Amino acid sequence: MDFTNKTVVVTGSGRGIGKEIAAQFVRLKANVIISDLDQGAIDETVSQLGSKTFGIKANVTSSDDLGALYEKTLEKFGSLDVLVNNAGITRDTLLVRMDEKDWDMVLDINLKGAFLATKLAAKIMMKQRRGRIINISSIVGLTGNAGQANYSASKAGLIGLTKSAAKELASRGVTVNAIAPGYIQTEMTEKLSDEAKASFLSNIPLKRAGLPSDVAAAVMFLASDEASYITGQVLAVDGGLTM
Ligand code: NAP
């Protein structure tokens, strides 16, 4: 795969899975916009990944931030070829204890953020008559998970958004797909209890936790020319957990 002269925006790419997605795109010669909330993490990632990256601070819940992000992307590199909606958070607790604030925050960042980023990117990609949008959902959007009603609802919503956008944008040469990672080793899953981690691991047929690189490799494929006939799909990267 070769992404020479292609420009990629990865939201939430200052750390974790997003950072690894950015790193794999750089290795395959893309121009990559590193976008995150934390300027320190952006600067560190840009200095590690090198001159084909450009950092822009943007909160995905702000359409003003996203508008400025795309304006800068076009000014710097001239096109927007791939958007990866990766930014996401968890605020886990049982449904009966869940504050409205934690419901709203998770839905705002994980789902509304992807809607806003997709809406603005779609306008650019429709004009170009090409583009790839890849949404990082989760297997809990397919299965549900005790303690994650807000997060599961946001990730299930992202799958609905993926399929609807895929239908609307297909005629303009834009594909939209989702990846549903299982248990991937990052700071997000580091917060899980030892009991929850052991329970996940014992149920994974491939008997290991996933790595950010496993998710990033699936993103590379869906963003590539080789995947041009695939749209509206959800690809689980979960060691066989949901088969
Ligand atoms: P992570 O290490 O917590 O990284 C999430 C990134 O999103 C951080 O860089 C964070 O920035 C950024 N972010 C949070 N709120 C944002 C906002 N409002 N605007 C822009 N950026 C924001 O998580 P991860 O494990 O890499 O997860 C990446 C994606 O994969 C998420 O969508 C997650 O739901 C999904 N996923 C992860 C797993 C897993 O096992 N790890 C499984 C399934 C799905 P700050 O550093 O500034 O907070």
Short mmCIF file of C-alpha atoms and ligand atoms in Angstrom, two decimals:
data_model
loop_
_atom_site.label_atom_id
_atom_site.label_comp_id
_atom_site.label_asym_id
_atom_site.label_seq_id
_atom_site.Cartn_x
_atom_site.Cartn_y
_atom_site.Cartn_z
CA MET A 1 0.00 0.00 0.00
CA ASP A 2 1.21 3.46 -0.85
CA PHE A 3 -0.41 6.73 0.22
CA THR A 4 2.01 9.12 -1.52
CA ASN A 5 0.34 12.54 -2.04
CA LYS A 6 -2.67 11.46 0.05
CA THR A 7 -3.65 13.51 3.07
CA VAL A 8 -5.09 11.89 6.16
CA VAL A 9 -6.74 13.43 9.23
CA VAL A 10 -6.77 11.26 12.36
CA THR A 11 -8.75 12.66 15.30
CA GLY A 12 -7.41 11.88 18.78
CA SER A 13 -3.99 10.96 17.39
CA GLY A 14 -1.82 12.33 20.22
CA ARG A 15 -1.70 8.88 21.81
CA GLY A 16 -3.03 5.33 21.79
CA ILE A 17 -4.58 3.76 18.70
CA GLY A 18 -4.83 7.10 16.86
CA LYS A 19 -1.10 7.70 17.21
CA GLU A 20 -0.32 4.24 15.82
CA ILE A 21 -2.73 4.81 12.90
CA ALA A 22 -0.88 8.06 12.16
CA ALA A 23 2.50 6.27 12.38
CA GLN A 24 1.44 3.56 9.92
CA PHE A 25 0.14 6.16 7.44
CA VAL A 26 3.45 8.04 7.68
CA ARG A 27 5.35 4.78 6.98
CA LEU A 28 3.18 4.37 3.86
CA LYS A 29 4.12 7.92 2.76
CA ALA A 30 0.90 9.84 3.53
CA ASN A 31 0.74 13.42 4.79
CA VAL A 32 -0.89 13.13 8.22
CA ILE A 33 -2.68 15.71 10.34
CA ILE A 34 -2.19 14.93 14.03
CA SER A 35 -5.22 16.29 15.83
CA ASP A 36 -5.97 16.08 19.53
CA LEU A 37 -7.06 18.06 22.57
CA ASP A 38 -3.64 18.11 24.18
CA GLN A 39 -1.06 20.39 22.52
CA GLY A 40 1.81 18.67 24.37
CA ALA A 41 0.81 15.24 22.97
CA ILE A 42 0.42 16.73 19.47
CA ASP A 43 3.89 18.30 19.58
CA GLU A 44 5.49 15.11 20.86
CA THR A 45 3.79 12.97 18.19
CA VAL A 46 4.73 15.37 15.39
CA SER A 47 8.36 15.41 16.54
CA GLN A 48 8.42 11.58 16.69
CA LEU A 49 6.69 10.96 13.35
CA GLY A 50 8.52 13.61 11.33
CA SER A 51 8.07 16.13 8.57
CA LYS A 52 5.11 14.50 6.81
CA THR A 53 2.95 15.27 9.85
CA PHE A 54 1.35 18.54 10.87
CA GLY A 55 -0.28 19.14 14.26
CA ILE A 56 -3.59 20.94 14.75
CA LYS A 57 -5.36 21.16 18.10
CA ALA A 58 -9.10 20.47 17.66
CA ASN A 59 -11.92 19.38 19.91
CA VAL A 60 -14.20 17.12 17.87
CA THR A 61 -17.28 18.51 19.63
CA SER A 62 -16.61 21.94 18.12
CA SER A 63 -17.58 22.54 14.51
CA ASP A 64 -15.51 25.74 14.59
CA ASP A 65 -12.39 23.76 15.56
CA LEU A 66 -13.12 21.15 12.87
CA GLY A 67 -13.74 23.84 10.22
CA ALA A 68 -10.37 25.40 11.06
CA LEU A 69 -8.74 21.94 11.00
CA TYR A 70 -9.91 21.21 7.44
CA GLU A 71 -9.10 24.75 6.27
CA LYS A 72 -5.52 24.34 7.52
CA THR A 73 -5.33 20.80 6.05
CA LEU A 74 -6.30 22.06 2.58
CA GLU A 75 -4.00 25.08 2.86
CA LYS A 76 -1.05 22.88 3.86
CA PHE A 77 -1.54 19.80 1.66
CA GLY A 78 -4.26 20.65 -0.93
CA SER A 79 -6.63 17.71 -0.41
CA LEU A 80 -8.41 15.62 2.22
CA ASP A 81 -8.29 11.97 1.19
CA VAL A 82 -8.89 10.04 4.42
CA LEU A 83 -10.66 10.91 7.68
CA VAL A 84 -10.27 8.55 10.63
CA ASN A 85 -12.79 9.30 13.39
CA ASN A 86 -10.78 7.88 16.26
CA ALA A 87 -11.23 10.33 19.18
CA GLY A 88 -13.17 8.66 21.96
CA ILE A 89 -13.59 8.47 25.72
CA THR A 90 -15.17 6.21 28.33
CA ARG A 91 -17.02 7.16 31.50
CA ASP A 92 -17.95 3.69 32.79
CA THR A 93 -20.43 2.90 35.52
CA LEU A 94 -23.61 0.91 35.92
CA LEU A 95 -26.67 2.36 34.21
CA VAL A 96 -28.53 3.10 37.47
CA ARG A 97 -25.56 5.11 38.75
CA MET A 98 -24.78 6.90 35.49
CA ASP A 99 -25.00 10.72 35.63
CA GLU A 100 -26.63 12.51 32.72
CA LYS A 101 -23.38 14.48 32.44
CA ASP A 102 -21.40 11.30 31.75
CA TRP A 103 -23.98 10.08 29.24
CA ASP A 104 -23.92 13.43 27.40
CA MET A 105 -20.12 13.74 27.40
CA VAL A 106 -19.54 10.27 25.94
CA LEU A 107 -22.25 10.68 23.29
CA ASP A 108 -20.99 14.18 22.44
CA ILE A 109 -17.38 13.18 21.85
CA ASN A 110 -17.78 9.65 20.46
CA LEU A 111 -20.86 10.11 18.28
CA LYS A 112 -21.63 13.78 17.71
CA GLY A 113 -17.91 14.46 17.22
CA ALA A 114 -17.78 11.87 14.43
CA PHE A 115 -20.96 13.31 12.88
CA LEU A 116 -19.51 16.84 12.82
CA ALA A 117 -16.13 15.69 11.47
CA THR A 118 -17.84 13.53 8.82
CA LYS A 119 -20.28 16.25 7.74
CA LEU A 120 -17.52 18.78 7.06
CA ALA A 121 -15.17 16.20 5.49
CA ALA A 122 -17.97 14.90 3.25
CA LYS A 123 -18.45 18.35 1.69
CA ILE A 124 -14.77 18.42 0.68
CA MET A 125 -14.65 14.77 -0.44
CA MET A 126 -17.87 15.04 -2.49
CA LYS A 127 -16.32 17.91 -4.47
CA GLN A 128 -13.13 15.88 -4.99
CA ARG A 129 -15.27 12.86 -5.96
CA ARG A 130 -13.10 10.63 -3.82
CA GLY A 131 -12.45 9.94 -0.15
CA ARG A 132 -12.36 7.43 2.63
CA ILE A 133 -13.98 7.79 6.05
CA ILE A 134 -13.16 5.21 8.71
CA ASN A 135 -14.93 5.25 12.06
CA ILE A 136 -13.37 3.58 15.08
CA SER A 137 -16.36 1.97 16.77
CA SER A 138 -16.07 -0.97 19.21
CA ILE A 139 -17.33 -4.51 19.59
CA VAL A 140 -19.43 -3.28 22.53
CA GLY A 141 -21.42 -1.29 19.94
CA LEU A 142 -22.42 -4.71 18.57
CA THR A 143 -22.77 -6.69 21.80
CA GLY A 144 -23.43 -4.15 24.57
CA ASN A 145 -21.44 -4.28 27.82
CA ALA A 146 -22.44 -4.01 31.48
CA GLY A 147 -21.08 -0.74 32.87
CA GLN A 148 -20.80 0.88 29.44
CA ALA A 149 -24.35 1.89 28.46
CA ASN A 150 -23.19 5.33 27.33
CA TYR A 151 -20.08 4.08 25.51
CA SER A 152 -21.89 1.11 23.87
CA ALA A 153 -24.73 3.38 22.72
CA SER A 154 -22.22 5.83 21.21
CA LYS A 155 -20.37 3.05 19.39
CA ALA A 156 -23.61 1.45 18.13
CA GLY A 157 -24.69 4.91 16.95
CA LEU A 158 -21.40 5.22 15.08
CA ILE A 159 -22.27 2.07 13.15
CA GLY A 160 -25.63 3.58 12.13
CA LEU A 161 -23.84 6.77 11.11
CA THR A 162 -21.33 4.73 9.09
CA LYS A 163 -24.00 2.88 7.12
CA SER A 164 -26.15 5.97 6.48
CA ALA A 165 -23.17 8.05 5.35
CA ALA A 166 -21.96 5.15 3.17
CA LYS A 167 -25.32 5.12 1.37
CA GLU A 168 -25.37 8.91 0.94
CA LEU A 169 -21.78 9.29 -0.26
CA ALA A 170 -21.26 6.20 -2.42
CA SER A 171 -22.31 7.88 -5.66
CA ARG A 172 -19.57 10.51 -5.12
CA GLY A 173 -16.77 7.96 -4.79
CA VAL A 174 -16.55 8.23 -1.00
CA THR A 175 -16.53 5.03 1.07
CA VAL A 176 -17.43 4.92 4.76
CA ASN A 177 -16.59 1.93 6.95
CA ALA A 178 -16.24 1.15 10.64
CA ILE A 179 -13.75 -0.88 12.60
CA ALA A 180 -14.89 -2.56 15.80
CA PRO A 181 -11.82 -3.20 17.96
CA GLY A 182 -12.06 -5.67 20.81
CA TYR A 183 -9.75 -5.49 23.81
CA ILE A 184 -6.75 -3.43 22.69
CA GLN A 185 -3.85 -2.54 25.01
CA THR A 186 -3.89 1.25 25.49
CA GLU A 187 -4.29 3.77 28.30
CA MET A 188 -8.07 3.44 27.85
CA THR A 189 -8.07 -0.27 28.73
CA GLU A 190 -5.32 0.15 31.34
CA LYS A 191 -8.10 1.64 33.52
CA LEU A 192 -10.06 -1.67 33.53
CA SER A 193 -9.97 -3.80 36.69
CA ASP A 194 -7.68 -6.86 36.70
CA GLU A 195 -10.84 -8.97 36.87
CA ALA A 196 -12.31 -7.36 33.72
CA LYS A 197 -8.99 -7.75 31.87
CA ALA A 198 -8.74 -11.45 32.81
CA SER A 199 -12.33 -12.04 31.76
CA PHE A 200 -11.75 -10.44 28.35
CA LEU A 201 -8.54 -12.44 27.80
CA SER A 202 -10.07 -15.79 28.74
CA ASN A 203 -12.81 -15.29 26.12
CA ILE A 204 -10.60 -14.25 23.20
CA PRO A 205 -10.11 -17.22 20.82
CA LEU A 206 -6.66 -15.91 19.74
CA LYS A 207 -5.69 -15.72 23.45
CA ARG A 208 -4.05 -12.32 23.45
CA ALA A 209 -5.04 -8.70 23.78
CA GLY A 210 -4.96 -6.71 20.55
CA LEU A 211 -2.32 -4.08 19.86
CA PRO A 212 -2.87 -0.60 18.41
CA SER A 213 -0.94 -1.88 15.35
CA ASP A 214 -3.62 -4.57 14.76
CA VAL A 215 -6.29 -1.85 14.50
CA ALA A 216 -4.06 0.45 12.43
CA ALA A 217 -3.38 -2.33 9.89
CA ALA A 218 -7.13 -2.71 9.29
CA VAL A 219 -7.43 1.07 8.84
CA MET A 220 -4.63 1.00 6.23
CA PHE A 221 -6.51 -1.63 4.25
CA LEU A 222 -9.87 0.20 4.34
CA ALA A 223 -8.14 3.45 3.32
CA SER A 224 -6.29 1.83 0.42
CA ASP A 225 -7.20 1.68 -3.28
CA GLU A 226 -7.52 -2.09 -2.83
CA ALA A 227 -10.62 -1.53 -0.64
CA SER A 228 -12.43 0.67 -3.18
CA TYR A 229 -15.37 -1.77 -3.50
CA ILE A 230 -16.01 -2.00 0.27
CA THR A 231 -18.41 0.43 1.93
CA GLY A 232 -20.86 0.46 4.85
CA GLN A 233 -19.08 -2.44 6.57
CA VAL A 234 -18.05 -3.10 10.15
CA LEU A 235 -14.77 -4.98 10.50
CA ALA A 236 -14.17 -6.53 13.93
CA VAL A 237 -10.51 -6.55 15.01
CA ASP A 238 -10.99 -8.56 18.16
CA GLY A 239 -9.07 -11.83 18.08
CA GLY A 240 -12.30 -13.65 17.25
CA LEU A 241 -14.20 -12.46 20.36
CA THR A 242 -17.45 -11.66 18.55
CA MET A 243 -17.48 -14.35 15.86
P1 NAP B 1 -6.97 6.76 24.33
O1 NAP B 1 -5.59 6.21 24.52
O2 NAP B 1 -7.72 7.23 25.52
O3 NAP B 1 -6.89 7.91 23.23
C1 NAP B 1 -8.03 8.65 22.88
C2 NAP B 1 -7.60 9.92 22.19
O4 NAP B 1 -8.76 10.69 21.90
C3 NAP B 1 -6.70 10.77 23.08
O5 NAP B 1 -5.62 11.24 22.32
C4 NAP B 1 -7.62 11.90 23.50
O6 NAP B 1 -6.99 13.13 23.72
C5 NAP B 1 -8.50 12.03 22.28
N1 NAP B 1 -9.72 12.78 22.59
C6 NAP B 1 -10.55 12.62 23.65
N2 NAP B 1 -11.54 13.53 23.59
C7 NAP B 1 -11.34 14.27 22.47
C8 NAP B 1 -12.01 15.37 21.87
N3 NAP B 1 -13.12 15.91 22.42
N4 NAP B 1 -11.51 15.91 20.73
C9 NAP B 1 -10.38 15.40 20.18
N5 NAP B 1 -9.69 14.37 20.70
C10 NAP B 1 -10.16 13.81 21.84
O7 NAP B 1 -7.91 5.68 23.64
P2 NAP B 1 -7.59 4.50 22.61
O8 NAP B 1 -7.65 3.24 23.35
O9 NAP B 1 -6.42 4.84 21.78
O10 NAP B 1 -8.94 4.58 21.74
C11 NAP B 1 -9.01 5.15 20.44
C12 NAP B 1 -10.36 4.83 19.85
O11 NAP B 1 -10.52 3.40 19.78
C13 NAP B 1 -11.52 5.35 20.70
O12 NAP B 1 -12.57 5.80 19.86
C14 NAP B 1 -11.96 4.12 21.46
O13 NAP B 1 -13.31 4.19 21.84
C15 NAP B 1 -11.73 3.04 20.41
N6 NAP B 1 -11.60 1.69 20.98
C16 NAP B 1 -10.58 1.38 21.84
C17 NAP B 1 -10.51 0.08 22.34
C18 NAP B 1 -9.42 -0.34 23.28
O14 NAP B 1 -9.45 -1.51 23.71
N7 NAP B 1 -8.46 0.49 23.60
C19 NAP B 1 -11.46 -0.86 21.99
C20 NAP B 1 -12.47 -0.51 21.11
C21 NAP B 1 -12.53 0.78 20.61
P3 NAP B 1 -6.38 13.56 25.16
O15 NAP B 1 -5.12 12.77 25.27
O16 NAP B 1 -6.16 15.02 25.06
O17 NAP B 1 -7.41 13.19 26.17
#
